[in-house]
mmCIF file of N, CA and C in Angstrom:
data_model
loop_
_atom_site.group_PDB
_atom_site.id
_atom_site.type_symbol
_atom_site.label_atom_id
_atom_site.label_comp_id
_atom_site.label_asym_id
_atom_site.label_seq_id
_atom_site.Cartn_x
_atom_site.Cartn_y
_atom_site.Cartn_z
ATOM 1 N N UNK A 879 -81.301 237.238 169.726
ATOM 2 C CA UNK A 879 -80.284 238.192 169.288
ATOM 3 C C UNK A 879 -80.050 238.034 167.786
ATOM 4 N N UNK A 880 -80.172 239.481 166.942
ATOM 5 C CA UNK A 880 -79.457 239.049 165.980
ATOM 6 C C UNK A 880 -78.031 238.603 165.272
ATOM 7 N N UNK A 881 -78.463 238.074 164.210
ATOM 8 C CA UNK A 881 -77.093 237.552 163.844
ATOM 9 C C UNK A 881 -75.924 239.163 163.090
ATOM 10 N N UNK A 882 -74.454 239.305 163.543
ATOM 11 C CA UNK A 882 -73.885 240.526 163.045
ATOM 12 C C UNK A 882 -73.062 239.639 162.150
ATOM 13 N N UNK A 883 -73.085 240.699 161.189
ATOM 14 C CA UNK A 883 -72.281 240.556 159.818
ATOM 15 C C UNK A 883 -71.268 242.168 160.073
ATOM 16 N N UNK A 884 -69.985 241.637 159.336
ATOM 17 C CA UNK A 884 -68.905 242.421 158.970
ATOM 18 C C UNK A 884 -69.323 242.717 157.612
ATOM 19 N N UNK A 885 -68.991 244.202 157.467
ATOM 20 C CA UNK A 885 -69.260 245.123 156.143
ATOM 21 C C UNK A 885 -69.070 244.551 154.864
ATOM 22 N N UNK A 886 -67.526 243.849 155.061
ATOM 23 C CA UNK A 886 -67.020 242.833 153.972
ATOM 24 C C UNK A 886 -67.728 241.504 153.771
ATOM 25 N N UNK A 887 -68.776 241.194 154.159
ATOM 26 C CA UNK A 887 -69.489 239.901 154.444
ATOM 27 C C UNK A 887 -70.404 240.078 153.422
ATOM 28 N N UNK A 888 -70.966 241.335 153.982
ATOM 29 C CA UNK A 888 -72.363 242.034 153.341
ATOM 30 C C UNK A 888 -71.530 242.514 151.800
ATOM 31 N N UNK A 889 -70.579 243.078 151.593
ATOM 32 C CA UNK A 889 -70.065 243.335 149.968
ATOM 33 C C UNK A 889 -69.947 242.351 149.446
ATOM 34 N N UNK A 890 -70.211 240.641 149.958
ATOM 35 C CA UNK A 890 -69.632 239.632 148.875
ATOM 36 C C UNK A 890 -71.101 239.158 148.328
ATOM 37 N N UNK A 891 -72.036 239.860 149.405
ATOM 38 C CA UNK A 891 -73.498 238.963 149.185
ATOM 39 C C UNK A 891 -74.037 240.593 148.107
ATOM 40 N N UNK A 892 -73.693 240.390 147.006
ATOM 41 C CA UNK A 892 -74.192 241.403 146.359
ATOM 42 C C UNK A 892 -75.176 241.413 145.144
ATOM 43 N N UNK A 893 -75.407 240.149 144.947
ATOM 44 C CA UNK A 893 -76.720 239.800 143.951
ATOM 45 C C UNK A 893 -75.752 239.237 142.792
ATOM 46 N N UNK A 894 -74.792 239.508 142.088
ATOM 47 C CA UNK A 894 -74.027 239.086 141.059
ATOM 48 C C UNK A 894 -73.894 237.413 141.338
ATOM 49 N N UNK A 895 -73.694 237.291 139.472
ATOM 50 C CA UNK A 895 -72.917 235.486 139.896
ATOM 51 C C UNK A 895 -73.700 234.577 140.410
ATOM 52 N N UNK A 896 -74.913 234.881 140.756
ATOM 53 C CA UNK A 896 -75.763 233.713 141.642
ATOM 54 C C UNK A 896 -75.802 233.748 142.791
ATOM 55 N N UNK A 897 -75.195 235.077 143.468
ATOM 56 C CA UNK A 897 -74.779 235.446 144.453
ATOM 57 C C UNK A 897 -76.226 235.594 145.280
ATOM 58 N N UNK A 898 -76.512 236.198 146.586
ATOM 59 C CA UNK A 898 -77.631 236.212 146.890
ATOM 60 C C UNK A 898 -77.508 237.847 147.259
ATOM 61 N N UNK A 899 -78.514 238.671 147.254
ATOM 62 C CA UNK A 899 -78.782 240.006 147.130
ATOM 63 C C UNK A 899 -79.102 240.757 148.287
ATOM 64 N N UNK A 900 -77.537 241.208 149.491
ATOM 65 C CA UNK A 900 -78.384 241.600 150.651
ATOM 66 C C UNK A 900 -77.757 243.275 150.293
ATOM 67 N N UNK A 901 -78.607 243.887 151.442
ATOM 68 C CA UNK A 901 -78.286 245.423 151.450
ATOM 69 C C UNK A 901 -77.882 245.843 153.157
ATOM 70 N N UNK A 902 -77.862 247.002 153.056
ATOM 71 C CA UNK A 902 -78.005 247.565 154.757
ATOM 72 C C UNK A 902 -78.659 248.635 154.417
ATOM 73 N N UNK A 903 -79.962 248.683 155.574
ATOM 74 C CA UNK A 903 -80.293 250.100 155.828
ATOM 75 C C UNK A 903 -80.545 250.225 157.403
ATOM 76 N N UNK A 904 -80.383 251.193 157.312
ATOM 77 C CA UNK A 904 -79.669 251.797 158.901
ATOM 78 C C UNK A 904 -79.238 250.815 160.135
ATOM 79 N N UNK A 905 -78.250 250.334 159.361
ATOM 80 C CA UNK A 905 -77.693 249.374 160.129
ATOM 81 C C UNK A 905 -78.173 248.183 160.063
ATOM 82 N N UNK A 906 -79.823 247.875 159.270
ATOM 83 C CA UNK A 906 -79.805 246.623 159.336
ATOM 84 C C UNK A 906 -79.431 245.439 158.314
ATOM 85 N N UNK A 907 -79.179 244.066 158.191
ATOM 86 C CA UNK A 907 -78.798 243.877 157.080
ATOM 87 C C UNK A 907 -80.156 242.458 156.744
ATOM 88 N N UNK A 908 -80.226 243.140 154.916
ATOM 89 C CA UNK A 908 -81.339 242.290 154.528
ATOM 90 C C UNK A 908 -80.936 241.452 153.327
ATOM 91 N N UNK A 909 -81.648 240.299 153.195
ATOM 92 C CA UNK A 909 -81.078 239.651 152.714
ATOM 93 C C UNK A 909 -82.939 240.067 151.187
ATOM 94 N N UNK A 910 -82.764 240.718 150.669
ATOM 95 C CA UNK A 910 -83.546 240.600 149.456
ATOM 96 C C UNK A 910 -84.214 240.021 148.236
ATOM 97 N N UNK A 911 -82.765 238.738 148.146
ATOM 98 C CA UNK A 911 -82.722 238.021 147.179
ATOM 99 C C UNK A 911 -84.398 238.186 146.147
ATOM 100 N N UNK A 912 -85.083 237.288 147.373
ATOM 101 C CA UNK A 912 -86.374 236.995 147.195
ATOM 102 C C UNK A 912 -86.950 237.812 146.683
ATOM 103 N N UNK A 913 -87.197 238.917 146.855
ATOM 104 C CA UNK A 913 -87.943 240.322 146.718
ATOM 105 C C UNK A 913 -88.152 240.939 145.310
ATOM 106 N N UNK A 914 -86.333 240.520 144.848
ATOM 107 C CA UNK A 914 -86.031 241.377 143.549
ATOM 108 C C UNK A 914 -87.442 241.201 142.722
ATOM 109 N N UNK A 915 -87.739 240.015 141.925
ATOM 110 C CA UNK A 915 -88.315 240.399 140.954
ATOM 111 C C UNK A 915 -89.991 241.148 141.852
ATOM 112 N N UNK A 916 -90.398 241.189 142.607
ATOM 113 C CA UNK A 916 -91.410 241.501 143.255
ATOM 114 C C UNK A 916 -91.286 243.270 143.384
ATOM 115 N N UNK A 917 -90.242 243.761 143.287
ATOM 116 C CA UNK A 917 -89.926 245.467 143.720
ATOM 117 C C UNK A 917 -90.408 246.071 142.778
ATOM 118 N N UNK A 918 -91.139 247.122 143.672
ATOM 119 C CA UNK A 918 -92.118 248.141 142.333
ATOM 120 C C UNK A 918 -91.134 248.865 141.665
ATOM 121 N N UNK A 919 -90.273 249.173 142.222
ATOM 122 C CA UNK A 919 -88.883 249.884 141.220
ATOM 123 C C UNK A 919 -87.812 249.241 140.189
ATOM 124 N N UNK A 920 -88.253 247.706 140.389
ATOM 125 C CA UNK A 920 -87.596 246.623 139.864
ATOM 126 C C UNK A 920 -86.151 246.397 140.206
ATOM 127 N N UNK A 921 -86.497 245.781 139.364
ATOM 128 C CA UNK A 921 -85.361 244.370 140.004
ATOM 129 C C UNK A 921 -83.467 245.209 139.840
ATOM 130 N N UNK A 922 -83.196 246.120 139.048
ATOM 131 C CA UNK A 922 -82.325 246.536 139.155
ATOM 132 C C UNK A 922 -81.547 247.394 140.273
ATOM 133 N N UNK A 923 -82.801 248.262 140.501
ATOM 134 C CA UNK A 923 -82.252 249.387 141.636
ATOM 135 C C UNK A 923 -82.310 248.800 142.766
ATOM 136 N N UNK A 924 -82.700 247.275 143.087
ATOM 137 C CA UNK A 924 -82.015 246.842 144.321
ATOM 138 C C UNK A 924 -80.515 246.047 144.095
ATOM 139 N N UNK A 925 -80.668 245.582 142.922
ATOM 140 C CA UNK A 925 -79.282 245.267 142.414
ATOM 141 C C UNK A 925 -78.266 245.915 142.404
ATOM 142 N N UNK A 926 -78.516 247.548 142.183
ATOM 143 C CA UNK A 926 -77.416 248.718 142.358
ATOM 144 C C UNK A 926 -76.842 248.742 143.934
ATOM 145 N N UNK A 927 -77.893 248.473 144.334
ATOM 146 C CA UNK A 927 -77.605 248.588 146.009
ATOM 147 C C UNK A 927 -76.942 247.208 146.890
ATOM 148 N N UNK A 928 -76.973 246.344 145.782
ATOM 149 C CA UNK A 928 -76.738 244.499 146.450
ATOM 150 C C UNK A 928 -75.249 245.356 147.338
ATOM 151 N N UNK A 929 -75.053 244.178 148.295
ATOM 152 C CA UNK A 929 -74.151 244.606 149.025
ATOM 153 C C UNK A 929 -73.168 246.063 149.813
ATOM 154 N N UNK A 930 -74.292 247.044 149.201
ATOM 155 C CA UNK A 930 -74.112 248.291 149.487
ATOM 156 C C UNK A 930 -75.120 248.528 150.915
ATOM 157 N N UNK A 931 -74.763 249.884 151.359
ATOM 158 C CA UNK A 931 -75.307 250.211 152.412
ATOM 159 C C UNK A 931 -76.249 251.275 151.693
ATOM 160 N N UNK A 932 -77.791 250.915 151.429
ATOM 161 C CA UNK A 932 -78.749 251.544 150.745
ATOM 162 C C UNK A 932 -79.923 252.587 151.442
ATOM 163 N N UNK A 933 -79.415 252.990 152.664
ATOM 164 C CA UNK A 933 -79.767 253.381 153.583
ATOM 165 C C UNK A 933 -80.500 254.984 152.832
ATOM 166 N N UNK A 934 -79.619 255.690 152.658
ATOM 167 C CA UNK A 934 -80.282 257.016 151.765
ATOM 168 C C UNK A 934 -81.017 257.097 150.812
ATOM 169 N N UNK A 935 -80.557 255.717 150.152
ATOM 170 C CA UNK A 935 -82.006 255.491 148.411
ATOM 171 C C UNK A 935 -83.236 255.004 148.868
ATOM 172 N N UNK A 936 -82.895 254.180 150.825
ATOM 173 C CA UNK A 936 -84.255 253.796 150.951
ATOM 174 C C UNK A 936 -85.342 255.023 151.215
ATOM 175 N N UNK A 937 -84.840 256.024 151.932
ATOM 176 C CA UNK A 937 -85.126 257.092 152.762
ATOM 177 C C UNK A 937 -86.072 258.234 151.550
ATOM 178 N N UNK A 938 -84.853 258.374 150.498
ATOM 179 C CA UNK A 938 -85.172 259.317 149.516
ATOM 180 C C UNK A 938 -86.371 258.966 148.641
ATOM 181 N N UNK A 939 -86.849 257.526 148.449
ATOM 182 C CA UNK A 939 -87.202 256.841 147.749
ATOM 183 C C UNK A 939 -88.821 257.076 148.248
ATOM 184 N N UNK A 940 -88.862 257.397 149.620
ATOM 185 C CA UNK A 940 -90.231 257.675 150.033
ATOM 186 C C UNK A 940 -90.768 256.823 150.097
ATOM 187 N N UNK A 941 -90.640 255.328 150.644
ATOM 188 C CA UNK A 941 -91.143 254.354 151.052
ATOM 189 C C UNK A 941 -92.403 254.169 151.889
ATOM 190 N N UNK A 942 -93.569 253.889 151.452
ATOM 191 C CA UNK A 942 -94.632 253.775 152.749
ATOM 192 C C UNK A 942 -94.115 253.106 153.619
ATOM 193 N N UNK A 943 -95.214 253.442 155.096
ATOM 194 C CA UNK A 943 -94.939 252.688 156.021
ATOM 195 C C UNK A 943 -95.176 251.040 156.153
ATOM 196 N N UNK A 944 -96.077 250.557 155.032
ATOM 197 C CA UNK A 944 -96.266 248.938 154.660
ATOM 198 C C UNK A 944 -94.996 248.436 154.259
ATOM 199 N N UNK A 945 -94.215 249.618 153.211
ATOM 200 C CA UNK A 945 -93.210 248.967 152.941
ATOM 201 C C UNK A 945 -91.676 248.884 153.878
ATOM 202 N N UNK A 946 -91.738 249.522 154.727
ATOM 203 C CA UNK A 946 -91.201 249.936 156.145
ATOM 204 C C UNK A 946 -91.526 248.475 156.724
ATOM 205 N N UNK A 947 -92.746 248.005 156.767
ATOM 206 C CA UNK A 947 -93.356 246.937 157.948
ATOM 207 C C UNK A 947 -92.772 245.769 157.152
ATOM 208 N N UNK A 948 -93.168 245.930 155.798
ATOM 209 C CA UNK A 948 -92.675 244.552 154.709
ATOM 210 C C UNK A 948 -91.166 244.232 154.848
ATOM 211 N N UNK A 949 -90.077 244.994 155.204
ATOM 212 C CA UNK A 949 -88.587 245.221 155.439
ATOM 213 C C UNK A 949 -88.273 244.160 156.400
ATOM 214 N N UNK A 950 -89.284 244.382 157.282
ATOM 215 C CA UNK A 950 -89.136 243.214 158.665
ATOM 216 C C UNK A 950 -88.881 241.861 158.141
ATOM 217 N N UNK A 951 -89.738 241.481 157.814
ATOM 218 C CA UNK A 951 -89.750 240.232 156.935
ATOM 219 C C UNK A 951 -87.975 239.452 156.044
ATOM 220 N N UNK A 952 -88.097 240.900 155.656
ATOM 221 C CA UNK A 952 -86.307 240.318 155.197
ATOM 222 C C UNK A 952 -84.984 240.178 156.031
ATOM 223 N N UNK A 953 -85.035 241.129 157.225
ATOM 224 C CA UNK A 953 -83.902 241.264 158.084
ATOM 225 C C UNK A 953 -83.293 240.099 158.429
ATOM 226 N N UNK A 954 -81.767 239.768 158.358
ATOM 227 C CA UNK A 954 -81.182 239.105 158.772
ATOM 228 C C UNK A 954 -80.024 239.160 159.710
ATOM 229 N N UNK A 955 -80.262 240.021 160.135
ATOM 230 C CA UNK A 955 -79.077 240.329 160.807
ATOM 231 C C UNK A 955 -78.628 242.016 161.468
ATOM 232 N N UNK A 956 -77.654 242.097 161.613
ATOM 233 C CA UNK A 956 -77.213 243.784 161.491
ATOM 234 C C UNK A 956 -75.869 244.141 161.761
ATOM 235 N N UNK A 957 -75.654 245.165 161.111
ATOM 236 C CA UNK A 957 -74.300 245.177 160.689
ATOM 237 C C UNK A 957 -73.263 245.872 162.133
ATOM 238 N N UNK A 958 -72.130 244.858 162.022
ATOM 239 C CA UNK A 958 -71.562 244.784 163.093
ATOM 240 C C UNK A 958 -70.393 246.497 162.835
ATOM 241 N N UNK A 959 -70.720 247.092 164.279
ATOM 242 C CA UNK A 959 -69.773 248.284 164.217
ATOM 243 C C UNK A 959 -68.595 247.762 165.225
ATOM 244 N N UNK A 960 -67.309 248.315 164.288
ATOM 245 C CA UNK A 960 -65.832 248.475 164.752
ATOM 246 C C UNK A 960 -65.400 249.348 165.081
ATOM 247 N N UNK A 961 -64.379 249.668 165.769
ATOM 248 C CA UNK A 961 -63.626 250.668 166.373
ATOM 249 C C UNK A 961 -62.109 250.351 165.186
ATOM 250 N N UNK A 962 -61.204 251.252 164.814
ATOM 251 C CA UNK A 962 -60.039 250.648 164.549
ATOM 252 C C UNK A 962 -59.397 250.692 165.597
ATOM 253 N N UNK A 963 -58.238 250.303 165.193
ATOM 254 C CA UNK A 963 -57.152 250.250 166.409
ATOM 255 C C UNK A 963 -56.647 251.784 166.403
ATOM 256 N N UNK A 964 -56.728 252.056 165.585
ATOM 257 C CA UNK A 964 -55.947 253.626 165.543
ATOM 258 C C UNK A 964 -57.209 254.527 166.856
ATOM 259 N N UNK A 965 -58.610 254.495 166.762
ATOM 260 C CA UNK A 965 -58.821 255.221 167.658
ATOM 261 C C UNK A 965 -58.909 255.096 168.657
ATOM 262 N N UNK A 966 -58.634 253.388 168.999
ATOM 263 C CA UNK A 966 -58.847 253.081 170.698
ATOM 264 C C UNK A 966 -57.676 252.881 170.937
ATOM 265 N N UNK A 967 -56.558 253.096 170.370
ATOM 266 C CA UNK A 967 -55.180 253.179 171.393
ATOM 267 C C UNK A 967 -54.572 254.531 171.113
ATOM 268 N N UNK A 968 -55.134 255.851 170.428
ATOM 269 C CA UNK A 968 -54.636 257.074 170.474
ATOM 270 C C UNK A 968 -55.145 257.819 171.445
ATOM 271 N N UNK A 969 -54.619 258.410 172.567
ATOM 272 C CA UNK A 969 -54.664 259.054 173.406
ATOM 273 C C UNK A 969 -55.346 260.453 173.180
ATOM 274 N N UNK A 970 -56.248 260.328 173.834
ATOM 275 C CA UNK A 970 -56.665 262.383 173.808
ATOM 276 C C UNK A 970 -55.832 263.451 174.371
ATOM 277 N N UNK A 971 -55.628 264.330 173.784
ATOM 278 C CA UNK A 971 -54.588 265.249 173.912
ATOM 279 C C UNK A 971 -55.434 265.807 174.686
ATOM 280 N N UNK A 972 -55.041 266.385 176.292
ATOM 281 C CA UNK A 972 -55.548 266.884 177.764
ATOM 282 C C UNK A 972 -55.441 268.416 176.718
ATOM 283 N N UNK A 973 -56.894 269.061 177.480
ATOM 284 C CA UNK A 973 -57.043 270.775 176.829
ATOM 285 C C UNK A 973 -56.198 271.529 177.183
ATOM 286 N N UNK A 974 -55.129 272.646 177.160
ATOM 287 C CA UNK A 974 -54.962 273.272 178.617
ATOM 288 C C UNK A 974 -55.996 274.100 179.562
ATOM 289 N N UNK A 975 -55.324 274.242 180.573
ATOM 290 C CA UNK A 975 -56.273 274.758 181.869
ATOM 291 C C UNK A 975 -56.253 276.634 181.673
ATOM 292 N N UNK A 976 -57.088 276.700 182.568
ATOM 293 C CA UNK A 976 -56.601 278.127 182.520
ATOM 294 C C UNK A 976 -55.407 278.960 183.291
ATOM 295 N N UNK A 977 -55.614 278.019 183.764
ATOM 296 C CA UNK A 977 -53.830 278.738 184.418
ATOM 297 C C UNK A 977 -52.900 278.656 183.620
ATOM 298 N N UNK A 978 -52.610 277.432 182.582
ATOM 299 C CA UNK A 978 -51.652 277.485 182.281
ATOM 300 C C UNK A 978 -51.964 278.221 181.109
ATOM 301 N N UNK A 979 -52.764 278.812 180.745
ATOM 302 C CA UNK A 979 -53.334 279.417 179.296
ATOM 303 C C UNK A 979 -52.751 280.944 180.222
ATOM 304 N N UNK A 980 -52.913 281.236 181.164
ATOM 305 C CA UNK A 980 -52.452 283.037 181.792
ATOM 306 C C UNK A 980 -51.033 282.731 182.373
ATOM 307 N N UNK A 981 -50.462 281.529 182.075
ATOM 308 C CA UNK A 981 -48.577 281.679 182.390
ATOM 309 C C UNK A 981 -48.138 281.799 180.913
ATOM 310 N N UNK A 982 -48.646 281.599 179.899
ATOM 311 C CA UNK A 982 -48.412 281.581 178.510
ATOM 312 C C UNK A 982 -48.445 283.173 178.609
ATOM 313 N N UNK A 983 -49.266 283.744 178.635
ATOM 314 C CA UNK A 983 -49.854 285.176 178.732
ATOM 315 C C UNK A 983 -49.022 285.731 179.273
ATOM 316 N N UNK A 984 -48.803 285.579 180.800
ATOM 317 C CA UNK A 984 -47.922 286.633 181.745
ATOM 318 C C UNK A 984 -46.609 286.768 181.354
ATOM 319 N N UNK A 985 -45.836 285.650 181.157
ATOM 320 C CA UNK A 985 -44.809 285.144 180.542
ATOM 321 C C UNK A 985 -44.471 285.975 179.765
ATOM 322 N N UNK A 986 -42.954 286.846 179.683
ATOM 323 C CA UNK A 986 -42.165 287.307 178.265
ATOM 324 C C UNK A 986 -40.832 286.948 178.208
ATOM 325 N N UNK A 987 -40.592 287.257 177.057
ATOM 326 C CA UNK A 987 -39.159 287.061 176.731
ATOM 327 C C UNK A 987 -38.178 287.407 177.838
ATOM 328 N N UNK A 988 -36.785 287.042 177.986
ATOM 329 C CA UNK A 988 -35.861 287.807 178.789
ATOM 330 C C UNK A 988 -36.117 289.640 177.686
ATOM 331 N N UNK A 989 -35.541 290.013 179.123
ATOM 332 C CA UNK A 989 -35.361 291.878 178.592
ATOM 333 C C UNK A 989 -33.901 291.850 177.598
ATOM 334 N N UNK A 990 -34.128 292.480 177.121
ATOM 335 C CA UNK A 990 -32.637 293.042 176.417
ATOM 336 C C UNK A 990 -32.019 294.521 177.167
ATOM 337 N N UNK A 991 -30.825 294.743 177.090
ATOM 338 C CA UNK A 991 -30.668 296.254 177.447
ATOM 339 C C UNK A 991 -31.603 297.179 176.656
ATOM 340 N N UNK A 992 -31.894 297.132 175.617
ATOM 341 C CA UNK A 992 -32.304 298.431 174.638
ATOM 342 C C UNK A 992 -33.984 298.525 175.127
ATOM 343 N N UNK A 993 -34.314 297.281 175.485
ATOM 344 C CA UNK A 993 -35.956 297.290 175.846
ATOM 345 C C UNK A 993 -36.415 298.075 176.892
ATOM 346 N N UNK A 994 -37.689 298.363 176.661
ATOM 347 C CA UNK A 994 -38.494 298.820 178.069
ATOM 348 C C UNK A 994 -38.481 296.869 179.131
ATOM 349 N N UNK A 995 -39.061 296.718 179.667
ATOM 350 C CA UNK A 995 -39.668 295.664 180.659
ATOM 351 C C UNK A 995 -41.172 296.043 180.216
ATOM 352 N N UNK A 996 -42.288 295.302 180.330
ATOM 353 C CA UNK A 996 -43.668 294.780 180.091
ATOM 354 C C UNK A 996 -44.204 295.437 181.392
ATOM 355 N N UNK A 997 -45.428 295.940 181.306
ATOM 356 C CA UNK A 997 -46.026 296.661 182.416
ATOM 357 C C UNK A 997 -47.250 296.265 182.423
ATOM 358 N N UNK A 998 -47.614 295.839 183.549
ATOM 359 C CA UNK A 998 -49.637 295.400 183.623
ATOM 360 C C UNK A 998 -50.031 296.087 183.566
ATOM 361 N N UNK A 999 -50.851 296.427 182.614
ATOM 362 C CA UNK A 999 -51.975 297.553 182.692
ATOM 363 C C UNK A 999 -52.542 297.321 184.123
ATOM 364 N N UNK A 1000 -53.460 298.020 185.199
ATOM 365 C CA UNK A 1000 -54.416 298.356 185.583
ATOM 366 C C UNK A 1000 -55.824 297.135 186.093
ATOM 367 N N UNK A 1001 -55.663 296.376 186.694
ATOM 368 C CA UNK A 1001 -57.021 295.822 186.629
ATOM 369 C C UNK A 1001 -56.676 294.266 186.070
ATOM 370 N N UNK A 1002 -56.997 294.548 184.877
ATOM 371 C CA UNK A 1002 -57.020 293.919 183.741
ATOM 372 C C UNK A 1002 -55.824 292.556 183.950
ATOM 373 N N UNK A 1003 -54.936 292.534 184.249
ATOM 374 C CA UNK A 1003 -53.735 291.302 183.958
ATOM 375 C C UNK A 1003 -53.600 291.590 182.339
ATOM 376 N N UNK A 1004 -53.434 292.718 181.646
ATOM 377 C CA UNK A 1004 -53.432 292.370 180.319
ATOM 378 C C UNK A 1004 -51.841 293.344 180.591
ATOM 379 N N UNK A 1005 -50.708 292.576 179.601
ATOM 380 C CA UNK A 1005 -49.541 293.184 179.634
ATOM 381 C C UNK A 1005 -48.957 293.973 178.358
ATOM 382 N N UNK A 1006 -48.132 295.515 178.789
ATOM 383 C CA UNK A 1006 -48.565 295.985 177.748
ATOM 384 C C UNK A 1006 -46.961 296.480 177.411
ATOM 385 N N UNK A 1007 -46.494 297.363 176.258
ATOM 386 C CA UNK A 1007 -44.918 297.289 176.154
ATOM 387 C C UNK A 1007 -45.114 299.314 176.067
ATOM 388 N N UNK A 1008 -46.202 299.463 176.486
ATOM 389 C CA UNK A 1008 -45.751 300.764 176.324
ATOM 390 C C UNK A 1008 -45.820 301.425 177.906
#
């Protein structure tokens, strides 16, 4: 099994300071350090990415598939997904039904003296004031 890292784990390992140089791409997390001076794009533009989730620059970047296979080699881990608390203790609001969507409908105001009363059209259940 791999080892999971928290997002904030992976932002402290960001290449700065003597720091060691990991990234994430699609979820996985690599530890690069090693690599930098070896990258055909050099040593910076993985530095831009140290502790970032580099997932789209890897993609855009048009990577062969050697360098796809070479990736293996660095993986250490993968990045651990959370839920907050806010979405696993907020309740889903129930849809309404259709019934209660045609008591909304059928439903009118009280009459006044001056009013007509609401008349069903025909067929339809559609209610009409003329």
């Amino acid at each position: 099994m791999s080892e999971l890292y928290e997002l904030s784990e992976v932002a402290e390992q960001n290449g700065k300071k003597g720091k060691p140089c990991w990234i994430i791409i699609k979820g996985n997390v690599y530890d690069v350090t090693k690599f930098l001076s070896e990258h055909p794009g050099g040593e910076d533009l993985l530095l831009e990415y140290g502790g970032k989730d580099a997932s789209k620059a890897f993609r855009q970047a048009g990577h062969s598939s050697d360098a796809e296979k070479d990736l293996k080699n660095f993986k250490i881990g993968e990045l651990r997904t959370t839920t907050t608390a806010a979405t696993t203790t907020t309740p889903i609001q129930a849809q309404p039904t259709l019934n209660q969507e045609k008591e909304k409908r059928v439903s009118s105001p009280a009459p006044t003296d001056d009013a007509e009363p609401m008349k069903k059209s025909s067929g339809s259940g559609f209610l009409c004031c003329c």
